[in-house]
Amino acid sequence: MATNSLRLIFCLFFLSTLSAQPFSLNNERDHEIYNLIDNAQNNNKTDGQKAISSIEKALNKRHDTNNKELLIYLYQVAGDVYFSQEIYNESLKYFNEELNLMRKTGSKKTYIPLKGIGNVYNFSKDTIKARKYYELALEEAKKNNTLDSSRYIISNNLAILEQKKGNFEKALMIYNDAKETSLKLKDTAGLIMSYQNIGLVNFELKNFELAFKNSFLAEDLAKKKNSFYDLTKIYYNIGFAYKNLIKDNEQAKRYLLKAFDMGEKHNFMIIKRLCSEELSSIYEFEKDYRLANKYLHIAKELNELKLKKQSKGELTVLEYKYQQKIKEDNLIEKQNKKSMLLWTGIIILLLTAFIFILLYKLQKIKLKKRVIENDLLVNQLEKKNKEITEKNLQVLQTTEILDNTSKRLSEIKETSSSKTQDLINQIIGDLKNGSKRFNYNEFEKIFKETHEDFYKKLVLKYPDLTRNEIRLCAFLKMSLSTKEISAITQQSYNSITIARHRLRKKMNLEENQSLTNFLLSL
């Protein structure tokens, strides 16, 4: 009896040790981490793989927060999740992280991680270390006048260690101490647990009167509290005692059937399986093979379900260990890559420095060359401008000479014969035509060479300008007056004035805006 009933209590206390601590969440990242922790806790009993996945995500984000209370809670839940999935080394690691952080922050609740560490050692079959940490946890809880469920939970686990060793009197003393603590706290749940534990020890000691008295006290409180799990467990323990110790199968059936029905109704699978095994044994003894087979079949199905869950848990552990191995390999690979990248970076840095120095020197040479080229271009430009000026002077002088010659010929023509007049007219016409060809062709060639950008901008900005208008723009760019342009082009002053007016309109210039200044700025 002791093995099965104690196993139920043992599971109860280990699965109910964790409680969330109230604390503030400072920002969105804190909320994100908290939600992952909450998700891990909710999945811990039903889907270990999801619980591990959520807690690992939360642990990966722990460096993004400075919230010490949140980190303590994270390590607490991480320890519990890995403990539930039987990954004891990781559970121990995070309970120790929680303990260290609590000590740094001066927390008075160090008994919580100490209790967790004791649980890990207990399930790892290291009862010496388990006892050590349970006692430390209890000492811390008492030192800080802790009056909550933690004290009697720690006491309970210590008492279980004593029961395992056969120290029933010491176990009873601890359970009675837990009962007194529960009475002070007015903690019904604690009282239910204490009465059950005292009853179980007395069953082991075959003090049946005390055993039933405490069991029925636990039953009354569980009914008032509507604690169906406690009721189911109490009925199972009483039924087990009637069958195996008192040898009263009728009373045993009564309580075992109660426990079975409640287990089925509330899905308490472990107790339902244990009840099925005991009932099958009773009905087989009574030669009621139909009912014996029925409960044996139920027990078998529940055992298979248990094995499936265990297999799933083992697979979860194996998957976790495999993932951890991959992570370790990746970490080594990353470290090797990091070293390689460091040396590669140093080499690249040196090469970059060398290339930079080389480029700097080349840039200096190019700059020097550009300065020389610019000086040459300036000299050439000055030379071209000088040529244009000289050509303009030549044009003006030539035009003036031709004008004077034409005037003198016109005077001679008036006193000459008609045949001579025709010849003079022809000469005057030739002089004018020759002047026109010379003036523009020479001027345009040199001007384009020295003002290439001006021509490009002009045509791009005003694509509808005629050839003569472009020529007029060039003359104005040279700051030539209307009279000078008239002389060079052999057009009348009035024609040039009209051409200038037309050009202003095409360029949309205001009346007070100078055409010459505009072209000079282009």
Coordinates of C-alpha atoms in Angstrom, one line a residue:
M1 CA 0.0 0.0 0.0
A2 CA 2.7 2.4 1.0
T3 CA 4.3 2.5 -2.4
N4 CA 1.2 3.4 -4.4
S5 CA -0.4 5.8 -1.9
L6 CA 2.9 7.6 -1.2
R7 CA 3.5 7.9 -4.9
L8 CA 0.3 9.7 -5.3
I9 CA 1.1 12.2 -2.5
F10 CA 4.7 12.5 -3.8
C11 CA 3.4 13.5 -7.2
L12 CA 0.9 15.9 -5.7
F13 CA 3.5 17.9 -3.8
F14 CA 6.0 18.1 -6.6
L15 CA 3.4 19.2 -9.2
S16 CA 2.0 22.0 -6.9
T17 CA 5.1 23.7 -5.7
L18 CA 5.3 26.4 -8.3
S19 CA 3.4 29.6 -8.0
A20 CA 3.8 32.8 -10.1
Q21 CA 5.2 35.8 -8.3
P22 CA 3.5 39.2 -8.7
F23 CA 5.7 41.8 -10.3
S24 CA 5.5 44.6 -12.8
L25 CA 6.3 44.4 -16.5
N26 CA 8.2 47.4 -17.7
N27 CA 7.8 47.3 -21.5
E28 CA 6.7 45.4 -24.5
R29 CA 9.7 43.1 -24.5
D30 CA 9.0 42.1 -20.8
H31 CA 5.4 41.3 -21.8
E32 CA 6.7 39.1 -24.7
I33 CA 9.0 37.2 -22.3
Y34 CA 6.3 36.8 -19.7
N35 CA 3.8 35.4 -22.3
L36 CA 6.4 32.8 -23.4
I37 CA 6.9 31.8 -19.8
D38 CA 3.2 31.6 -19.2
N39 CA 2.8 29.4 -22.3
A40 CA 5.5 27.1 -21.1
Q41 CA 3.9 26.7 -17.7
N42 CA 0.4 26.0 -19.3
N43 CA 1.9 23.3 -21.5
N44 CA 4.1 21.8 -18.9
K45 CA 1.8 19.0 -17.8
T46 CA 0.2 18.3 -21.2
D47 CA 2.8 19.0 -24.0
G48 CA 6.4 18.8 -22.8
Q49 CA 7.8 19.6 -26.3
K50 CA 5.8 22.9 -26.5
A51 CA 6.7 23.8 -22.9
I52 CA 10.5 23.3 -23.7
S53 CA 10.1 25.2 -27.0
S54 CA 8.4 28.2 -25.2
I55 CA 10.8 28.3 -22.3
E56 CA 13.9 28.2 -24.6
K57 CA 12.5 31.1 -26.6
A58 CA 12.0 33.0 -23.4
L59 CA 15.6 32.1 -22.2
N60 CA 17.0 33.3 -25.5
K61 CA 15.4 36.7 -24.9
R62 CA 16.6 37.1 -21.3
H63 CA 19.4 39.4 -22.2
D64 CA 16.9 41.9 -23.6
T65 CA 15.5 42.7 -20.1
N66 CA 16.9 44.2 -16.9
N67 CA 13.8 43.2 -14.9
K68 CA 15.3 41.1 -12.1
E69 CA 11.9 39.8 -10.9
L70 CA 11.0 38.7 -14.4
L71 CA 14.3 36.9 -14.7
I72 CA 13.8 35.1 -11.3
Y73 CA 10.4 34.0 -12.5
L74 CA 11.9 32.8 -15.8
Y75 CA 14.5 30.7 -14.1
Q76 CA 11.9 29.3 -11.7
V77 CA 9.6 28.1 -14.5
A78 CA 12.6 26.9 -16.6
G79 CA 13.7 24.7 -13.7
D80 CA 10.2 23.4 -13.3
V81 CA 9.7 22.7 -17.0
Y82 CA 13.0 20.8 -17.3
F83 CA 12.3 18.9 -14.1
S84 CA 8.8 17.8 -15.3
Q85 CA 10.4 16.6 -18.6
E86 CA 13.1 14.7 -16.5
I87 CA 16.0 16.8 -17.9
Y88 CA 17.5 17.1 -14.5
N89 CA 20.8 18.7 -15.4
E90 CA 19.1 21.7 -17.1
S91 CA 16.5 21.9 -14.2
L92 CA 19.4 22.0 -11.7
K93 CA 21.1 24.7 -13.8
Y94 CA 18.2 27.1 -13.8
F95 CA 17.2 26.5 -10.2
N96 CA 20.7 27.5 -9.3
E97 CA 20.5 30.6 -11.6
E98 CA 17.3 31.6 -9.7
L99 CA 19.0 31.0 -6.3
N100 CA 22.0 33.1 -7.3
L101 CA 19.9 36.0 -8.6
M102 CA 17.7 36.0 -5.5
R103 CA 20.8 36.2 -3.3
K104 CA 22.2 39.1 -5.4
T105 CA 18.9 41.0 -5.1
G106 CA 18.4 40.2 -1.4
S107 CA 15.2 38.2 -1.9
K108 CA 13.7 36.5 1.1
K109 CA 12.3 33.7 -1.0
T110 CA 15.5 31.7 -1.6
Y111 CA 13.6 28.6 -0.1
I112 CA 11.8 28.3 -3.4
P113 CA 14.8 27.4 -5.6
L114 CA 16.4 25.5 -2.7
K115 CA 13.2 23.3 -2.6
G116 CA 13.5 22.9 -6.4
I117 CA 17.1 21.8 -6.2
G118 CA 16.0 19.3 -3.4
N119 CA 13.3 17.9 -5.8
V120 CA 15.9 17.4 -8.6
Y121 CA 18.2 15.5 -6.3
N122 CA 15.3 13.5 -4.9
F123 CA 14.2 12.3 -8.3
S124 CA 17.9 11.7 -9.3
K125 CA 18.0 9.2 -6.3
D126 CA 20.5 11.3 -4.4
T127 CA 18.6 11.4 -1.1
I128 CA 21.5 12.8 0.9
K129 CA 21.7 16.0 -1.3
A130 CA 17.9 16.1 -1.5
R131 CA 17.6 16.1 2.3
K132 CA 20.4 18.8 2.6
Y133 CA 18.5 21.2 0.2
Y134 CA 15.1 20.5 1.8
E135 CA 16.5 21.3 5.2
L136 CA 18.2 24.5 3.8
A137 CA 14.9 25.5 2.2
L138 CA 12.9 24.9 5.5
E139 CA 15.6 26.8 7.5
E140 CA 15.3 29.8 5.1
A141 CA 11.5 29.7 5.2
K142 CA 11.5 29.7 9.0
K143 CA 14.3 32.4 9.3
N144 CA 12.2 34.8 7.2
N145 CA 9.0 33.9 9.0
T146 CA 7.5 32.5 5.8
L147 CA 3.9 31.6 6.5
D148 CA 2.7 30.1 3.2
S149 CA 2.2 26.7 1.6
S150 CA 5.9 26.4 0.8
R151 CA 6.7 25.5 4.4
Y152 CA 4.4 22.5 4.7
I153 CA 5.3 21.4 1.1
I154 CA 9.0 21.4 2.0
S155 CA 8.1 19.6 5.3
N156 CA 6.0 17.1 3.4
N157 CA 8.9 16.2 1.1
L158 CA 11.3 15.8 4.1
A159 CA 8.7 13.6 5.7
I160 CA 8.5 11.4 2.6
L161 CA 12.3 10.9 2.8
E162 CA 11.8 9.8 6.4
Q163 CA 9.0 7.4 5.4
K164 CA 11.2 5.8 2.7
K165 CA 13.8 5.1 5.3
G166 CA 11.2 3.7 7.7
N167 CA 11.4 6.6 10.1
F168 CA 7.6 6.8 10.6
E169 CA 7.7 8.5 14.0
K170 CA 9.9 11.3 12.6
A171 CA 7.7 11.5 9.5
L172 CA 4.6 11.9 11.8
M173 CA 6.3 14.7 13.7
I174 CA 7.0 16.6 10.5
Y175 CA 3.4 16.1 9.2
N176 CA 2.0 17.3 12.5
D177 CA 4.2 20.4 12.3
A178 CA 2.8 21.0 8.8
K179 CA -0.7 20.6 10.2
E180 CA -0.1 23.2 12.9
T181 CA 1.3 25.6 10.2
S182 CA -1.8 25.1 8.1
L183 CA -4.1 25.8 11.1
K184 CA -2.3 29.1 11.8
L185 CA -2.6 30.0 8.1
K186 CA -6.2 28.8 8.0
D187 CA -5.1 27.0 4.9
T188 CA -7.6 24.3 4.1
A189 CA -5.5 22.8 1.3
G190 CA -2.6 22.4 3.7
L191 CA -4.8 20.8 6.3
I192 CA -6.3 18.3 3.8
M193 CA -2.7 17.3 2.8
S194 CA -1.6 17.0 6.4
Y195 CA -4.5 14.9 7.5
Q196 CA -4.0 12.6 4.5
N197 CA -0.3 12.2 5.3
I198 CA -0.9 11.5 8.9
G199 CA -3.5 8.9 7.9
L200 CA -1.1 7.2 5.5
V201 CA 1.7 6.9 8.1
N202 CA -0.8 5.4 10.5
F203 CA -2.0 2.9 7.9
E204 CA 1.7 1.9 7.5
L205 CA 1.9 1.6 11.3
K206 CA -1.4 -0.3 11.3
N207 CA -2.9 2.3 13.6
F208 CA -6.2 2.0 11.8
E209 CA -8.3 4.0 14.2
L210 CA -6.0 7.1 13.8
A211 CA -5.6 6.4 10.1
F212 CA -9.3 6.4 9.4
K213 CA -9.9 9.4 11.7
N214 CA -7.4 11.6 9.9
S215 CA -8.6 10.3 6.5
F216 CA -12.2 11.2 7.3
L217 CA -11.1 14.6 8.5
A218 CA -9.4 15.1 5.2
E219 CA -12.5 13.9 3.4
D220 CA -14.8 16.4 5.2
L221 CA -12.5 19.3 4.4
A222 CA -12.1 18.2 0.8
K223 CA -15.9 18.0 0.4
K224 CA -16.3 21.6 1.7
K225 CA -13.6 22.8 -0.6
N226 CA -14.8 20.8 -3.6
S227 CA -11.3 19.4 -4.0
F228 CA -12.2 16.5 -6.2
Y229 CA -8.6 15.3 -6.7
D230 CA -8.1 15.1 -2.9
L231 CA -11.4 13.2 -2.5
T232 CA -10.5 10.8 -5.2
K233 CA -7.1 10.1 -3.7
I234 CA -8.6 9.7 -0.1
Y235 CA -11.2 7.2 -1.4
Y236 CA -8.5 5.2 -3.2
N237 CA -6.2 5.2 -0.1
I238 CA -9.1 4.0 2.2
G239 CA -10.2 1.4 -0.4
F240 CA -6.6 0.2 -0.7
A241 CA -6.3 -0.1 3.1
Y242 CA -9.5 -2.1 3.4
K243 CA -8.4 -4.5 0.6
N244 CA -4.8 -5.1 1.5
L245 CA -4.6 -4.5 5.2
I246 CA -8.0 -5.1 6.7
K247 CA -9.0 -7.7 4.1
D248 CA -12.6 -6.3 3.8
N249 CA -13.4 -6.5 0.1
E250 CA -16.9 -5.1 0.4
Q251 CA -15.7 -1.9 2.0
A252 CA -12.7 -1.9 -0.3
K253 CA -15.1 -2.1 -3.4
R254 CA -17.2 0.7 -2.0
Y255 CA -14.4 3.2 -1.7
L256 CA -12.5 2.0 -4.8
L257 CA -15.6 2.4 -7.0
K258 CA -16.1 5.9 -5.6
A259 CA -12.5 6.7 -6.4
F260 CA -12.9 5.1 -9.9
D261 CA -16.0 7.1 -10.7
M262 CA -14.5 10.4 -9.6
G263 CA -11.3 9.6 -11.5
E264 CA -13.3 8.9 -14.7
K265 CA -15.5 12.0 -14.3
H266 CA -12.6 14.4 -13.6
N267 CA -10.0 12.5 -15.8
F268 CA -7.6 11.6 -12.9
M269 CA -6.0 8.9 -15.0
I270 CA -3.4 7.7 -12.5
I271 CA -5.9 7.0 -9.7
K272 CA -8.4 5.5 -12.2
R273 CA -5.7 3.1 -13.3
L274 CA -4.8 2.1 -9.7
C275 CA -8.4 1.6 -8.9
S276 CA -8.9 -0.6 -11.9
E277 CA -6.0 -2.8 -10.9
E278 CA -7.3 -3.2 -7.3
L279 CA -11.0 -3.8 -8.5
S280 CA -9.9 -6.4 -11.1
S281 CA -8.0 -8.2 -8.3
I282 CA -11.0 -8.2 -6.0
Y283 CA -13.5 -9.4 -8.7
E284 CA -11.1 -12.1 -9.7
F285 CA -10.9 -13.3 -6.1
E286 CA -14.7 -13.3 -6.0
K287 CA -14.7 -15.2 -9.3
D288 CA -16.7 -12.5 -11.0
Y289 CA -14.6 -12.8 -14.2
R290 CA -16.7 -10.5 -16.3
L291 CA -16.1 -7.5 -14.0
A292 CA -12.5 -8.7 -13.3
N293 CA -11.9 -8.7 -17.1
K294 CA -13.6 -5.3 -17.5
Y295 CA -11.4 -3.5 -15.0
L296 CA -8.3 -5.4 -16.1
H297 CA -9.0 -4.2 -19.7
I298 CA -9.4 -0.6 -18.4
A299 CA -6.1 -0.9 -16.4
K300 CA -4.4 -2.2 -19.5
E301 CA -5.6 0.6 -21.7
L302 CA -4.5 3.2 -19.1
N303 CA -1.1 1.5 -18.7
E304 CA -0.7 1.7 -22.5
L305 CA -1.6 5.4 -22.4
K306 CA 0.9 5.9 -19.6
L307 CA 3.6 4.1 -21.6
K308 CA 2.7 6.3 -24.6
K309 CA 3.1 9.4 -22.5
Q310 CA 6.4 8.1 -21.1
S311 CA 7.6 7.3 -24.6
K312 CA 6.6 10.8 -25.8
G313 CA 8.4 12.3 -22.8
E314 CA 11.5 10.2 -23.6
L315 CA 11.3 11.3 -27.2
T316 CA 11.1 14.9 -26.0
V317 CA 14.2 14.5 -23.9
L318 CA 16.0 12.8 -26.7
E319 CA 15.0 15.5 -29.1
Y320 CA 16.1 18.1 -26.6
K321 CA 19.5 16.4 -26.1
Y322 CA 19.9 16.1 -29.9
Q323 CA 19.1 19.8 -30.3
Q324 CA 21.6 20.6 -27.5
K325 CA 24.3 18.6 -29.3
I326 CA 23.5 20.5 -32.5
K327 CA 23.7 23.8 -30.6
E328 CA 27.1 22.8 -29.1
D329 CA 28.4 21.8 -32.5
N330 CA 27.1 25.0 -34.0
L331 CA 28.7 27.0 -31.2
I332 CA 32.1 25.3 -31.9
E333 CA 31.7 26.0 -35.6
K334 CA 30.7 29.6 -34.9
Q335 CA 33.8 30.0 -32.7
N336 CA 36.0 28.6 -35.4
K337 CA 34.4 30.9 -37.9
K338 CA 34.8 33.8 -35.6
S339 CA 38.5 33.1 -35.3
M340 CA 38.8 32.8 -39.1
L341 CA 36.8 36.0 -39.6
L342 CA 39.0 37.8 -37.1
W343 CA 42.2 36.9 -39.0
T344 CA 40.4 37.6 -42.3
G345 CA 39.3 40.9 -41.0
I346 CA 42.9 41.8 -39.9
I347 CA 44.2 40.9 -43.4
I348 CA 41.5 42.8 -45.1
L349 CA 42.2 45.8 -42.8
L350 CA 45.9 45.7 -43.7
L351 CA 45.1 45.4 -47.4
T352 CA 42.5 48.2 -47.2
A353 CA 45.1 50.4 -45.5
F354 CA 47.6 49.6 -48.2
I355 CA 45.1 50.2 -51.0
F356 CA 44.0 53.5 -49.3
I357 CA 47.6 54.8 -49.2
L358 CA 48.1 53.7 -52.8
L359 CA 44.8 55.4 -53.9
Y360 CA 45.7 58.5 -51.9
K361 CA 49.0 58.8 -53.8
L362 CA 47.3 58.1 -57.1
Q363 CA 44.7 60.8 -56.3
K364 CA 47.5 63.3 -55.5
I365 CA 49.1 62.5 -58.9
K366 CA 45.7 62.8 -60.7
L367 CA 45.0 66.1 -58.9
K368 CA 48.4 67.5 -59.9
K369 CA 47.8 66.4 -63.4
R370 CA 44.3 67.9 -63.4
V371 CA 45.7 71.2 -62.2
I372 CA 48.3 71.2 -65.0
E373 CA 45.5 70.3 -67.5
N374 CA 43.3 73.1 -66.1
D375 CA 46.1 75.6 -66.4
L376 CA 46.6 74.5 -70.1
L377 CA 42.9 74.8 -70.7
V378 CA 42.8 78.2 -69.2
N379 CA 45.7 79.3 -71.4
Q380 CA 44.0 77.8 -74.4
L381 CA 40.8 79.5 -73.6
E382 CA 42.6 82.8 -73.1
K383 CA 44.3 82.2 -76.4
K384 CA 41.0 81.5 -78.1
N385 CA 39.3 84.5 -76.6
K386 CA 42.2 86.6 -77.8
E387 CA 41.7 85.1 -81.2
I388 CA 38.0 85.9 -81.2
T389 CA 38.7 89.5 -80.1
E390 CA 41.3 89.9 -82.8
K391 CA 39.0 88.4 -85.3
N392 CA 36.2 90.7 -84.2
L393 CA 38.6 93.7 -84.6
Q394 CA 39.6 92.4 -88.0
V395 CA 36.0 92.0 -88.9
L396 CA 35.1 95.4 -87.7
Q397 CA 38.1 97.0 -89.5
T398 CA 37.4 95.0 -92.6
T399 CA 33.7 95.9 -92.5
E400 CA 34.6 99.6 -92.0
I401 CA 37.0 99.5 -95.0
L402 CA 34.5 97.7 -97.1
D403 CA 31.8 100.2 -96.1
N404 CA 34.1 103.1 -96.9
T405 CA 35.1 101.5 -100.2
S406 CA 31.4 100.9 -101.0
K407 CA 30.6 104.5 -100.2
R408 CA 33.4 105.8 -102.4
L409 CA 32.4 103.5 -105.2
S410 CA 28.8 104.7 -104.9
E411 CA 30.1 108.3 -105.2
I412 CA 32.1 107.3 -108.3
K413 CA 29.1 105.5 -109.7
E414 CA 27.0 108.6 -109.8
T415 CA 29.4 110.3 -112.2
S416 CA 30.2 107.2 -114.3
S417 CA 28.6 105.8 -117.4
S418 CA 25.9 103.2 -117.2
K419 CA 28.3 100.4 -118.1
T420 CA 30.7 101.5 -115.4
Q421 CA 27.8 101.8 -112.9
D422 CA 26.9 98.2 -113.5
L423 CA 30.4 97.1 -113.0
I424 CA 30.6 99.1 -109.8
N425 CA 27.3 97.6 -108.5
Q426 CA 28.7 94.2 -109.2
I427 CA 31.9 95.0 -107.2
I428 CA 29.9 96.4 -104.3
G429 CA 27.7 93.3 -104.2
D430 CA 30.8 91.1 -104.2
L431 CA 32.4 93.1 -101.4
K432 CA 29.2 92.7 -99.3
N433 CA 28.9 88.9 -100.0
G434 CA 32.5 88.3 -99.2
S435 CA 32.2 90.2 -96.0
K436 CA 29.2 88.1 -94.9
R437 CA 31.0 84.7 -95.6
F438 CA 34.1 85.8 -93.8
N439 CA 32.4 87.3 -90.8
Y440 CA 30.3 84.4 -89.7
N441 CA 32.3 81.3 -90.7
E442 CA 35.4 82.4 -88.9
F443 CA 33.6 83.7 -85.9
E444 CA 31.3 80.7 -85.4
K445 CA 34.1 78.2 -85.6
I446 CA 36.3 79.8 -82.9
F447 CA 33.3 80.7 -80.7
K448 CA 32.0 77.1 -80.6
E449 CA 35.4 75.8 -79.6
T450 CA 35.6 78.1 -76.6
H451 CA 31.9 78.1 -75.6
E452 CA 30.8 74.5 -76.2
D453 CA 28.7 74.3 -73.0
F454 CA 26.9 77.6 -73.9
Y455 CA 25.7 76.1 -77.2
K456 CA 24.5 72.9 -75.6
K457 CA 22.6 74.7 -72.8
L458 CA 21.1 77.1 -75.3
V459 CA 19.8 74.4 -77.7
L460 CA 18.6 72.2 -74.8
K461 CA 16.7 75.0 -73.1
Y462 CA 15.3 76.7 -76.2
P463 CA 15.1 74.0 -78.9
D464 CA 12.9 76.1 -81.2
L465 CA 15.6 78.8 -81.9
T466 CA 16.6 79.3 -85.5
R467 CA 20.2 79.3 -86.8
N468 CA 20.2 83.1 -87.1
E469 CA 18.8 83.5 -83.5
I470 CA 21.6 81.1 -82.2
R471 CA 24.1 83.3 -84.1
L472 CA 22.7 86.4 -82.5
C473 CA 22.9 84.8 -79.0
A474 CA 26.6 84.1 -79.7
F475 CA 27.3 87.8 -80.6
L476 CA 25.4 88.9 -77.5
K477 CA 27.4 86.4 -75.4
M478 CA 30.5 88.3 -76.6
S479 CA 28.9 91.6 -75.2
L480 CA 28.7 93.1 -78.7
S481 CA 26.4 96.0 -79.2
T482 CA 23.5 96.2 -81.7
K483 CA 25.6 98.5 -83.9
E484 CA 28.6 96.1 -83.8
I485 CA 26.4 93.1 -84.7
S486 CA 24.9 95.1 -87.5
A487 CA 28.3 95.9 -88.9
I488 CA 29.5 92.3 -88.6
T489 CA 26.4 90.7 -90.1
Q490 CA 25.9 93.4 -92.7
Q491 CA 22.3 93.8 -91.5
S492 CA 20.6 97.0 -90.7
Y493 CA 20.5 98.3 -87.1
N494 CA 16.7 98.1 -87.1
S495 CA 16.8 94.4 -88.3
I496 CA 19.1 93.5 -85.3
T497 CA 16.8 95.4 -82.9
I498 CA 13.7 93.5 -84.2
A499 CA 15.7 90.2 -84.0
R500 CA 16.6 91.0 -80.4
H501 CA 13.0 91.7 -79.5
R502 CA 11.8 88.4 -81.0
L503 CA 14.5 86.5 -79.1
R504 CA 13.4 88.1 -75.8
K505 CA 9.8 86.9 -76.4
K506 CA 11.0 83.3 -77.2
M507 CA 13.0 83.3 -74.0
N508 CA 10.1 84.8 -71.9
L509 CA 12.2 87.6 -70.5
E510 CA 10.7 90.4 -68.4
E511 CA 10.9 93.9 -69.9
N512 CA 13.4 95.1 -67.3
Q513 CA 15.6 92.0 -67.7
S514 CA 18.7 92.4 -69.8
L515 CA 19.1 90.0 -72.7
T516 CA 22.8 90.3 -72.7
N517 CA 23.2 89.7 -69.0
F518 CA 20.9 86.7 -69.2
L519 CA 23.0 85.1 -72.0
L520 CA 26.2 85.8 -70.1
S521 CA 24.8 83.9 -67.1
L522 CA 23.7 80.9 -69.2

